[in-house]
CSV table of N, CA and C in Angstrom, one decimal:
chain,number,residue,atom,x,y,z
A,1024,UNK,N,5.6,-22.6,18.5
A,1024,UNK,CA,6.5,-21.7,17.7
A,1024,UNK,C,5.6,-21.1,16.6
A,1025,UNK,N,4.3,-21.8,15.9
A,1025,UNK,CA,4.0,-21.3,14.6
A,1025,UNK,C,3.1,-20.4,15.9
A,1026,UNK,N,2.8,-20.5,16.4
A,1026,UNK,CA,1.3,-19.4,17.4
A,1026,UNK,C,2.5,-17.9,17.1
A,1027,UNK,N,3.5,-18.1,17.9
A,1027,UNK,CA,3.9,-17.0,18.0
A,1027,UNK,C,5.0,-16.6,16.9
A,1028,UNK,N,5.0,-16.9,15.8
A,1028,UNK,CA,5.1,-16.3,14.4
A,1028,UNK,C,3.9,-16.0,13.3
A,1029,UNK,N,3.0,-16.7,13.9
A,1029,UNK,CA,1.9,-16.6,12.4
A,1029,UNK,C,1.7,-15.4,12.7
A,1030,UNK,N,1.1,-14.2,13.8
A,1030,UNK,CA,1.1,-13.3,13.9
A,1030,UNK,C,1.7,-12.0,13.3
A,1031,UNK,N,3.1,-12.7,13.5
A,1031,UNK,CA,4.1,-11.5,12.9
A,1031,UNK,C,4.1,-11.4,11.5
A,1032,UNK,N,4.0,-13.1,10.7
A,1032,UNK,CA,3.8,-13.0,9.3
A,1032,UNK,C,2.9,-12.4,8.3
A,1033,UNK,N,1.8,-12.6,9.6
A,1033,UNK,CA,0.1,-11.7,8.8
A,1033,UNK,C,0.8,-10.1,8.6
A,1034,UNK,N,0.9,-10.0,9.8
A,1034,UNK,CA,1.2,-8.2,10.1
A,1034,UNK,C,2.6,-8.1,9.0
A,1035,UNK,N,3.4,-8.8,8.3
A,1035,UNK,CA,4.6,-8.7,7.7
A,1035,UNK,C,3.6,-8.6,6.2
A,1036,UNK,N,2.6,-9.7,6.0
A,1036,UNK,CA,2.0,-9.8,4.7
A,1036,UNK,C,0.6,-8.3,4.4
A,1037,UNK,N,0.5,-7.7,5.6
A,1037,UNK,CA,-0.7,-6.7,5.1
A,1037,UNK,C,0.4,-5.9,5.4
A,1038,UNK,N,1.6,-5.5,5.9
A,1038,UNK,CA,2.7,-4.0,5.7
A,1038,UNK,C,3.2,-4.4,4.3
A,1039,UNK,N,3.0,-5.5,3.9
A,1039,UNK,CA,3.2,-5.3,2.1
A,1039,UNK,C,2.3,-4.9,1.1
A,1040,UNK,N,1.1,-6.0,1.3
A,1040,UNK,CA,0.2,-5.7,0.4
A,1040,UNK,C,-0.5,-3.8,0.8
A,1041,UNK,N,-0.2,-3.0,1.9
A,1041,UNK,CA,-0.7,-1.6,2.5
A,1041,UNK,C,0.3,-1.1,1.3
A,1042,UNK,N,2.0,-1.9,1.5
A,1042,UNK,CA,3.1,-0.7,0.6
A,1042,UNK,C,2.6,-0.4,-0.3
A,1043,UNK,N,2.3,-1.9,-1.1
A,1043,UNK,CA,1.9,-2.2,-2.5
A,1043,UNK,C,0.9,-1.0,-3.3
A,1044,UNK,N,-0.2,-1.4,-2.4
A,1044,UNK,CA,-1.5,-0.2,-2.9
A,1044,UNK,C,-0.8,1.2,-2.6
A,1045,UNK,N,-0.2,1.5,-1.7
A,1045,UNK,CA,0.0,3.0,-1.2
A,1045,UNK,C,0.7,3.2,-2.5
A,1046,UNK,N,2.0,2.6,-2.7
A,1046,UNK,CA,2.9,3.2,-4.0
A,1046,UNK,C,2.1,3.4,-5.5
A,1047,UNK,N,1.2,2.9,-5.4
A,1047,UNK,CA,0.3,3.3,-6.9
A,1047,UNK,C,-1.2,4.4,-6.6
A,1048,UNK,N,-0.5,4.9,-5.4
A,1048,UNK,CA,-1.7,6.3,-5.3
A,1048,UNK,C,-0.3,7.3,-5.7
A,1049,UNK,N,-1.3,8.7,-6.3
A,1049,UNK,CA,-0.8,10.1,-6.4
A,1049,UNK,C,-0.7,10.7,-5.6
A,1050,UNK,N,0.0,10.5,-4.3
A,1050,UNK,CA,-0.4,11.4,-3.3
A,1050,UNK,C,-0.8,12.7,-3.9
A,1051,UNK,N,0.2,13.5,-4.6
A,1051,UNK,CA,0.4,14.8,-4.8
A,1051,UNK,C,-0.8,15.3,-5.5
A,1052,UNK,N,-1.5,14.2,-5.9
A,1052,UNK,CA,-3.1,14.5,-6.1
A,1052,UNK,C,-4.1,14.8,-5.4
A,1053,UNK,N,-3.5,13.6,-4.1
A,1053,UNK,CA,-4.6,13.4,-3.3
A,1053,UNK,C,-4.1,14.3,-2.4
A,1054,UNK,N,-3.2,15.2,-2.2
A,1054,UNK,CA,-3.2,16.7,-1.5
A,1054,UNK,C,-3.9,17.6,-2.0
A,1055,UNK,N,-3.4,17.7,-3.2
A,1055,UNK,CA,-4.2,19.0,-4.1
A,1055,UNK,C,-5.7,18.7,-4.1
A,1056,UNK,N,-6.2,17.4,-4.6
A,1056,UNK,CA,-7.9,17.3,-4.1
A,1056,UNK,C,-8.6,17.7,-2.6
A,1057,UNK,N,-7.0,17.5,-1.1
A,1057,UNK,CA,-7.9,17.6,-0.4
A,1057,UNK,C,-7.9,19.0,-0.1
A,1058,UNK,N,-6.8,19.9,-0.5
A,1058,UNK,CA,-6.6,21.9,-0.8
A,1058,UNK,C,-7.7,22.0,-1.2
A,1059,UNK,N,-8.5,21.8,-2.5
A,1059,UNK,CA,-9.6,22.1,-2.7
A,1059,UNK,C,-10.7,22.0,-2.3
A,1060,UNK,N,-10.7,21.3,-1.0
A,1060,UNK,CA,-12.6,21.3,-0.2
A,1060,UNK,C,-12.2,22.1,0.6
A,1061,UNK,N,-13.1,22.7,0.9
A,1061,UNK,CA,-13.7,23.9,1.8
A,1061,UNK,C,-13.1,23.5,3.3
A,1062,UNK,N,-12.9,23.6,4.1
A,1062,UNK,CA,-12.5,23.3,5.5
A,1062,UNK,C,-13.4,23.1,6.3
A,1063,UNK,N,-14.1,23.6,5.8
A,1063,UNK,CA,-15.9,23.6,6.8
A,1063,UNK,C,-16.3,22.1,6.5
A,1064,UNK,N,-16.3,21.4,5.2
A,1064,UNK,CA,-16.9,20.2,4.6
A,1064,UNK,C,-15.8,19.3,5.4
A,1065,UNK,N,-14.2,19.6,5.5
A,1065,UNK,CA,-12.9,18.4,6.0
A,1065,UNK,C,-14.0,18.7,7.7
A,1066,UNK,N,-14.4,19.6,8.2
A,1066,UNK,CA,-14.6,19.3,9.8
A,1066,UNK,C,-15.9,18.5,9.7
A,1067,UNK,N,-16.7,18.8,8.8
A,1067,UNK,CA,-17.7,18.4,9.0
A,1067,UNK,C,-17.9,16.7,9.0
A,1068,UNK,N,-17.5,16.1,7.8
A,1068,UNK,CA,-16.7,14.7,7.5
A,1068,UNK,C,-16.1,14.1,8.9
A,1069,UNK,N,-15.0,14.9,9.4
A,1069,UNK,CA,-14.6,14.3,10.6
A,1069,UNK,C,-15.4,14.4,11.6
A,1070,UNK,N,-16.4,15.4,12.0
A,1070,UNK,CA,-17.7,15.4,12.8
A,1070,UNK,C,-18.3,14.1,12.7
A,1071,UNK,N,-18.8,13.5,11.5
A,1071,UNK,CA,-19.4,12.6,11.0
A,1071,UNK,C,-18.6,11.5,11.4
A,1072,UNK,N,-17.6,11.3,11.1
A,1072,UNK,CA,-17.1,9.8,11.2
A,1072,UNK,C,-16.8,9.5,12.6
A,1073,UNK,N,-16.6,10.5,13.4
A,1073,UNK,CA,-16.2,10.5,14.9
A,1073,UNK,C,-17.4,10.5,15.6
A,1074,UNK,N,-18.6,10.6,15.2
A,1074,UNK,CA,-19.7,10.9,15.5
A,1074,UNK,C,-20.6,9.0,15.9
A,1075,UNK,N,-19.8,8.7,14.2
A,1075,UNK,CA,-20.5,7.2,13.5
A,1075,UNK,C,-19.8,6.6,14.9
A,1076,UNK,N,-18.6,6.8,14.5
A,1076,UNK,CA,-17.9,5.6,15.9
A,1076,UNK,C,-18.5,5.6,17.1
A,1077,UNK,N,-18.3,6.9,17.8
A,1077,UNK,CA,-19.6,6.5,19.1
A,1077,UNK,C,-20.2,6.4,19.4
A,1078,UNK,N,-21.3,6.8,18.4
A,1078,UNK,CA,-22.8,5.4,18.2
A,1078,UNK,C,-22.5,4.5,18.2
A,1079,UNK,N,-21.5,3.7,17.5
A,1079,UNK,CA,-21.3,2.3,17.6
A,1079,UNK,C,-20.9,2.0,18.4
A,1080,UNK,N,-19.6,2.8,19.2
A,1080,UNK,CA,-19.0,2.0,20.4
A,1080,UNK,C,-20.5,2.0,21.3
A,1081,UNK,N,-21.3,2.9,21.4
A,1081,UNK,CA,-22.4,2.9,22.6
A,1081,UNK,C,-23.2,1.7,22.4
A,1082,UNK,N,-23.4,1.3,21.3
A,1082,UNK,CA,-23.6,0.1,21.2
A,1082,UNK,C,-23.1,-1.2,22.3
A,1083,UNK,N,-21.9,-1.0,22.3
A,1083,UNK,CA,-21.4,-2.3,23.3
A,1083,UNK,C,-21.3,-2.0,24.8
A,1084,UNK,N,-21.9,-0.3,25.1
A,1084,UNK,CA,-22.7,-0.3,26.0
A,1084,UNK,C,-23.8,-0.6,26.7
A,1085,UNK,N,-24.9,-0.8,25.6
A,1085,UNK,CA,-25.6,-1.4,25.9
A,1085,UNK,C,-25.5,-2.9,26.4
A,1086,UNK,N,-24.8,-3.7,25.5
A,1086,UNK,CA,-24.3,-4.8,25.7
A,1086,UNK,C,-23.6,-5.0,27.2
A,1087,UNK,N,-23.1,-4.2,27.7
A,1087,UNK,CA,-22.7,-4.1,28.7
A,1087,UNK,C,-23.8,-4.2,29.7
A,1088,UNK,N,-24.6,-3.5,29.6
A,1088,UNK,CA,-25.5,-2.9,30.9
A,1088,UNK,C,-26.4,-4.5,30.7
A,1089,UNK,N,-26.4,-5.0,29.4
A,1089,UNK,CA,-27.4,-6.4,29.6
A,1089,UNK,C,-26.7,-7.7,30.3
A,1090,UNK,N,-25.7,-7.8,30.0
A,1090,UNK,CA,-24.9,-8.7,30.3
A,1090,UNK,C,-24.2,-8.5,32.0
A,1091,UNK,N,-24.0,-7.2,32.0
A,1091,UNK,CA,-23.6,-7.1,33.2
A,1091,UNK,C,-22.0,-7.5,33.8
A,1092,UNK,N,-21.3,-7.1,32.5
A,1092,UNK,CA,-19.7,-8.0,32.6
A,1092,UNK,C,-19.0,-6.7,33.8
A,1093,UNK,N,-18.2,-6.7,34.3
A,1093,UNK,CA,-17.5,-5.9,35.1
A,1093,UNK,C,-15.9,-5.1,34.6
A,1094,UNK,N,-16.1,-5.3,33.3
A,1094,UNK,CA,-15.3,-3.9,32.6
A,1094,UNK,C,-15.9,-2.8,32.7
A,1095,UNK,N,-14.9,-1.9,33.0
A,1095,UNK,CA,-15.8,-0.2,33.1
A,1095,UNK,C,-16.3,0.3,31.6
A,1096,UNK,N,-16.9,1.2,32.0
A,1096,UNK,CA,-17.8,1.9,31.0
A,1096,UNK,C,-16.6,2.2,29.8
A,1097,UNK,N,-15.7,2.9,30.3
A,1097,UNK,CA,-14.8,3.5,29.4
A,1097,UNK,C,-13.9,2.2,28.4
A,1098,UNK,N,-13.7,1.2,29.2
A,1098,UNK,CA,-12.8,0.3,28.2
A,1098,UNK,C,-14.0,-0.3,27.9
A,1099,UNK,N,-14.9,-0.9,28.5
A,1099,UNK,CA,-16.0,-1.3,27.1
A,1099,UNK,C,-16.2,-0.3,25.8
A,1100,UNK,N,-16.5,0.9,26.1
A,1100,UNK,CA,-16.6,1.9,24.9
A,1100,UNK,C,-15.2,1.9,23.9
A,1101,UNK,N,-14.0,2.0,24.7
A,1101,UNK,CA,-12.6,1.6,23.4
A,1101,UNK,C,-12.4,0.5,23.4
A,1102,UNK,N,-12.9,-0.7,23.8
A,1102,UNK,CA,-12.5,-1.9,22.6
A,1102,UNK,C,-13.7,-1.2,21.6
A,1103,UNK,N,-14.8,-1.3,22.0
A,1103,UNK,CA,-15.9,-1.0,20.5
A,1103,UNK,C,-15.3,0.2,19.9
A,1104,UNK,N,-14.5,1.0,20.1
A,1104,UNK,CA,-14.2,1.6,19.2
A,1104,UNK,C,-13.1,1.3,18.1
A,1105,UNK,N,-12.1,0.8,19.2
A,1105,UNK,CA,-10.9,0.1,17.8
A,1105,UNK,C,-11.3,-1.0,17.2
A,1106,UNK,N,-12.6,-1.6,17.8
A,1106,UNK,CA,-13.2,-2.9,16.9
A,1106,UNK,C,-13.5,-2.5,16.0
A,1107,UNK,N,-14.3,-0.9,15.9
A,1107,UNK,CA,-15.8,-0.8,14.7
A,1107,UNK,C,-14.0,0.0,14.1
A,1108,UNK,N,-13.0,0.5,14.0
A,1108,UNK,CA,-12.5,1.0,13.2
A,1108,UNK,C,-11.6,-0.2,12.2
A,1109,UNK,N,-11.3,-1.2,13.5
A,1109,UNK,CA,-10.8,-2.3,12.5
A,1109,UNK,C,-11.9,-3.2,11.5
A,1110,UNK,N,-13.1,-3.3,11.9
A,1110,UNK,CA,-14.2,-3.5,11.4
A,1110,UNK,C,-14.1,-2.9,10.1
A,1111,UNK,N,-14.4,-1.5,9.8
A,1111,UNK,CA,-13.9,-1.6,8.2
A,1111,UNK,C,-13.2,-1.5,7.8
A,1112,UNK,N,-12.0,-1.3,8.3
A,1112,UNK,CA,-10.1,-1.7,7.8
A,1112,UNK,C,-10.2,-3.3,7.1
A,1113,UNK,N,-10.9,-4.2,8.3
A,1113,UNK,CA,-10.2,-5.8,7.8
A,1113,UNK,C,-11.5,-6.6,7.7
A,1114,UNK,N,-12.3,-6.1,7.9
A,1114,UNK,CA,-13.6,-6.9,7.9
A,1114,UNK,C,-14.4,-7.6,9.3
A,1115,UNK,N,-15.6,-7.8,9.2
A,1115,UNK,CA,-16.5,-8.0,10.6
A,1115,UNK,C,-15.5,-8.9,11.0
A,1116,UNK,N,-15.3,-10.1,10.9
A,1116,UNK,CA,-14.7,-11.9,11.5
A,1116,UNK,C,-13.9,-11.1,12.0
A,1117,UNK,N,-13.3,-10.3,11.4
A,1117,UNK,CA,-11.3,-9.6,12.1
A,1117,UNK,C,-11.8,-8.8,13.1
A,1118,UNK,N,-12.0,-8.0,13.0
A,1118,UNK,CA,-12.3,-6.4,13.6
A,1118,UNK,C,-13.8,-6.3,14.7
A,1119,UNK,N,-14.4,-6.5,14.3
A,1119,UNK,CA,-15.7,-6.6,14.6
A,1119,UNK,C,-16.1,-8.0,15.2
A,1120,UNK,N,-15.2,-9.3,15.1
A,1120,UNK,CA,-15.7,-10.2,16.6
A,1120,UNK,C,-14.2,-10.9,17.3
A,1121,UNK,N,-13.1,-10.8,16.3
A,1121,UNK,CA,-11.8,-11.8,16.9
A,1121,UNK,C,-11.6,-10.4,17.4
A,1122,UNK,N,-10.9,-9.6,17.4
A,1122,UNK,CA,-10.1,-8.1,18.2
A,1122,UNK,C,-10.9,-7.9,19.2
A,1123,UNK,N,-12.5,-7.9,18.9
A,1123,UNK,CA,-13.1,-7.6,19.8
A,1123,UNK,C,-13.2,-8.6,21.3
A,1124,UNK,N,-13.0,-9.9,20.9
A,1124,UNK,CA,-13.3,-11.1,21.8
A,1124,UNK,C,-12.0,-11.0,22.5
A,1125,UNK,N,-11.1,-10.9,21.9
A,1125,UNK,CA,-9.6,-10.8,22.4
A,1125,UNK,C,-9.3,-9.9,23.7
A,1126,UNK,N,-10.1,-8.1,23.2
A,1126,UNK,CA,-9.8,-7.1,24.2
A,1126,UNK,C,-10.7,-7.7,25.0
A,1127,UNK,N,-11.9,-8.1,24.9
A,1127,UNK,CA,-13.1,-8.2,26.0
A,1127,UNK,C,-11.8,-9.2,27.0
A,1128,UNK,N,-11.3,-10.4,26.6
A,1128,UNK,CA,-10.6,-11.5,27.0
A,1128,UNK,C,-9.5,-10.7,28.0
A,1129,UNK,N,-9.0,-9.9,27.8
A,1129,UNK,CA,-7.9,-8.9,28.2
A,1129,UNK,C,-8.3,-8.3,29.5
A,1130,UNK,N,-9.8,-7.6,29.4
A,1130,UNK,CA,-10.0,-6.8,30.1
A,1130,UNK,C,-10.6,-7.8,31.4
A,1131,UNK,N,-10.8,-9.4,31.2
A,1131,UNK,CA,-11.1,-10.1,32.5
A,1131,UNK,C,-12.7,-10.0,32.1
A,1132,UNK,N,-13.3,-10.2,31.0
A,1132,UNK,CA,-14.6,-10.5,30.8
A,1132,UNK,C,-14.8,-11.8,30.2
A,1133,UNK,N,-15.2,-12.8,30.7
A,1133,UNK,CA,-15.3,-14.1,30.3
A,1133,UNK,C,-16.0,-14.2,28.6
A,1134,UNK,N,-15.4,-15.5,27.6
A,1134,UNK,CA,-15.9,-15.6,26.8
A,1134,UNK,C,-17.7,-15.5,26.6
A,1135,UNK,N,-18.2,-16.4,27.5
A,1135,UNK,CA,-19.5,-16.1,27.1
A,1135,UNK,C,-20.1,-15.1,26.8
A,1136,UNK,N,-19.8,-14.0,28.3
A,1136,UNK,CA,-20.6,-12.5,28.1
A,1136,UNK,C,-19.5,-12.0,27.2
A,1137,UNK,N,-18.5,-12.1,26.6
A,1137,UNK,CA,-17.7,-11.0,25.6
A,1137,UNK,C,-18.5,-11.4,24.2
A,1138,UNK,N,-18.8,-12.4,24.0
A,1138,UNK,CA,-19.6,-13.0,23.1
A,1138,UNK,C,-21.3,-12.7,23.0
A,1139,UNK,N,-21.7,-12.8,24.1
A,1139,UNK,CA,-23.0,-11.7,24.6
A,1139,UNK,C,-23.3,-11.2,23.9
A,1140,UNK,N,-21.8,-9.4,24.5
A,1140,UNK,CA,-22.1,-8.4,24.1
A,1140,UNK,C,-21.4,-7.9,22.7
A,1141,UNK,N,-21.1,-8.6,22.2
A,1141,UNK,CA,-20.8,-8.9,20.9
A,1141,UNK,C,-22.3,-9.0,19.8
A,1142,UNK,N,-23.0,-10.3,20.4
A,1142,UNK,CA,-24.1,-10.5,19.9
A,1142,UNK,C,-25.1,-9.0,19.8
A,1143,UNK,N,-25.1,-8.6,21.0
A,1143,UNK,CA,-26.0,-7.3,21.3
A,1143,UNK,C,-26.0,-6.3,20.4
A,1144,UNK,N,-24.4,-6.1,20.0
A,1144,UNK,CA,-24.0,-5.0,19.5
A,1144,UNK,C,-24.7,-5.2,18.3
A,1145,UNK,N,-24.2,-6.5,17.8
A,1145,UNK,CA,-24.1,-6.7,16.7
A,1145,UNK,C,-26.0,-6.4,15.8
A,1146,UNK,N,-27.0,-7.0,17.3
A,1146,UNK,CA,-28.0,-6.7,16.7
A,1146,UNK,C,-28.9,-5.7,16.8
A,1147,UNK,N,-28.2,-4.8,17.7
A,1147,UNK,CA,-28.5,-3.5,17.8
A,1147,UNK,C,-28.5,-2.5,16.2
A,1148,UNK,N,-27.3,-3.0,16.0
A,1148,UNK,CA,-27.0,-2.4,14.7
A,1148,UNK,C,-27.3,-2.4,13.9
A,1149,UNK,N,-27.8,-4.0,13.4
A,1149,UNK,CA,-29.3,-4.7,12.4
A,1149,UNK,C,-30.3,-4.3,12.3
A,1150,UNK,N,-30.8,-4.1,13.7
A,1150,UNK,CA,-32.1,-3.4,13.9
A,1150,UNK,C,-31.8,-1.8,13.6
A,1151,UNK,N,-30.9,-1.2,14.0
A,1151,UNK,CA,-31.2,0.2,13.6
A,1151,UNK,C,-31.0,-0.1,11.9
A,1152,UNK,N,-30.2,-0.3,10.9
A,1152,UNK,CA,-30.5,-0.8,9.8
A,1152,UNK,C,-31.9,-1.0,8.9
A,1153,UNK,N,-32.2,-2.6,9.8
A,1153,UNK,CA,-34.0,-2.1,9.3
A,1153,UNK,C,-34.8,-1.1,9.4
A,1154,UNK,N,-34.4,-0.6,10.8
A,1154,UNK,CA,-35.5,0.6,10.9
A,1154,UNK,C,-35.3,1.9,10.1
A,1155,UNK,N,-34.0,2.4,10.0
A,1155,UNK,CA,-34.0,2.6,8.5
A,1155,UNK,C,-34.6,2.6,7.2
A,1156,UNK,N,-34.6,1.4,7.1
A,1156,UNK,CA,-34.9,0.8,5.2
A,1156,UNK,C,-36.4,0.6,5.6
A,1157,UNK,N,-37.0,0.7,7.0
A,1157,UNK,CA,-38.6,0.7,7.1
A,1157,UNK,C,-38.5,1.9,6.7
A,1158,UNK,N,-38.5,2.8,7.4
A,1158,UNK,CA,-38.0,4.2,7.3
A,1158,UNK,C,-38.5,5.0,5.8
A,1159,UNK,N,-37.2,4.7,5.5
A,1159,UNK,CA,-37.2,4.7,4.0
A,1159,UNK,C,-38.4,4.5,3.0
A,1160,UNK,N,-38.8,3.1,3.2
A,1160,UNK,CA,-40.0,2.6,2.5
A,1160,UNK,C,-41.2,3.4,2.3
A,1161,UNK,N,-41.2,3.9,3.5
A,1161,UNK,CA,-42.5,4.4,4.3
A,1161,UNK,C,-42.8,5.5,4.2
A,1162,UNK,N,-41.6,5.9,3.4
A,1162,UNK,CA,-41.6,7.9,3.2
A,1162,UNK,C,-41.2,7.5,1.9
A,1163,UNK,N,-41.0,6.8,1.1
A,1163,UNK,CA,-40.7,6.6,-0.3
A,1163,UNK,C,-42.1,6.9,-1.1
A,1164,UNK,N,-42.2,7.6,-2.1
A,1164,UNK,CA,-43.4,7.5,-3.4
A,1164,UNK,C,-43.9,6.0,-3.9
């Protein structure tokens, strides 16, 4: 009985603490702020963020092609995507490996390899990171 209530109660305790924060924004601010950017800059923004995501979901392609699990290309690419978006909503542990291990679990990919390509992703993304901040270093004064 608590398995299949604790669920409902989390999702009852973040539609509160989401009301909570929402009621102490201005929206009518945060319209008129977003009237004032250019519309070229609102597409460009969503270029970018829609951009970030499928780099990352391709990420758990990779993962895929190592591991060798037999979910298709396409639902490996949308769990990694609603993972990397709940990933910054609720944090890595939530978003980024429990949602993720769940859909993989769903789609008929055994824990090990969902875990796998989990790992892959995950250090795919570290390494692009470093190489970055090598990057960086290296062209810095």
């Amino acid at each position: 009985m608590i398995r299949r209530a604790a669920p409902w109660l989390l999702a009852g305790v973040v539609l509160v603490l989401v009301g909570r924060q929402a009621a102490g924004i201005d929206w009518r601010e945060v319209g008129a702020a977003l009237r004032e950017l250019p519309a070229a800059a609102l597409l460009a923004a969503a270029a970018a963020g829609l951009a970030g995501h499928a780099v990352f979901a391709c990420y758990d392609l990779v993962g895929r092609r190592v591991v060798a699990h037999r979910a298709t290309r396409a639902r490996t690419w949308g769990i990694a995507a609603v993972s990397y978006a709940l990933n910054l909503n609720l944090g890595a542990l939530v978003g980024g490996v429990a949602v993720r291990l769940r859909l993989y679990a769903r789609a008929g990919v055994p824990a090990a390899q969902a875990g796998q390509v989990v790992a892959v992703a995950m250090a795919g993304n570290w390494l692009g990171w470093a190489g970055l901040a090598a990057a960086a270093l290296c062209l810095a004064d």
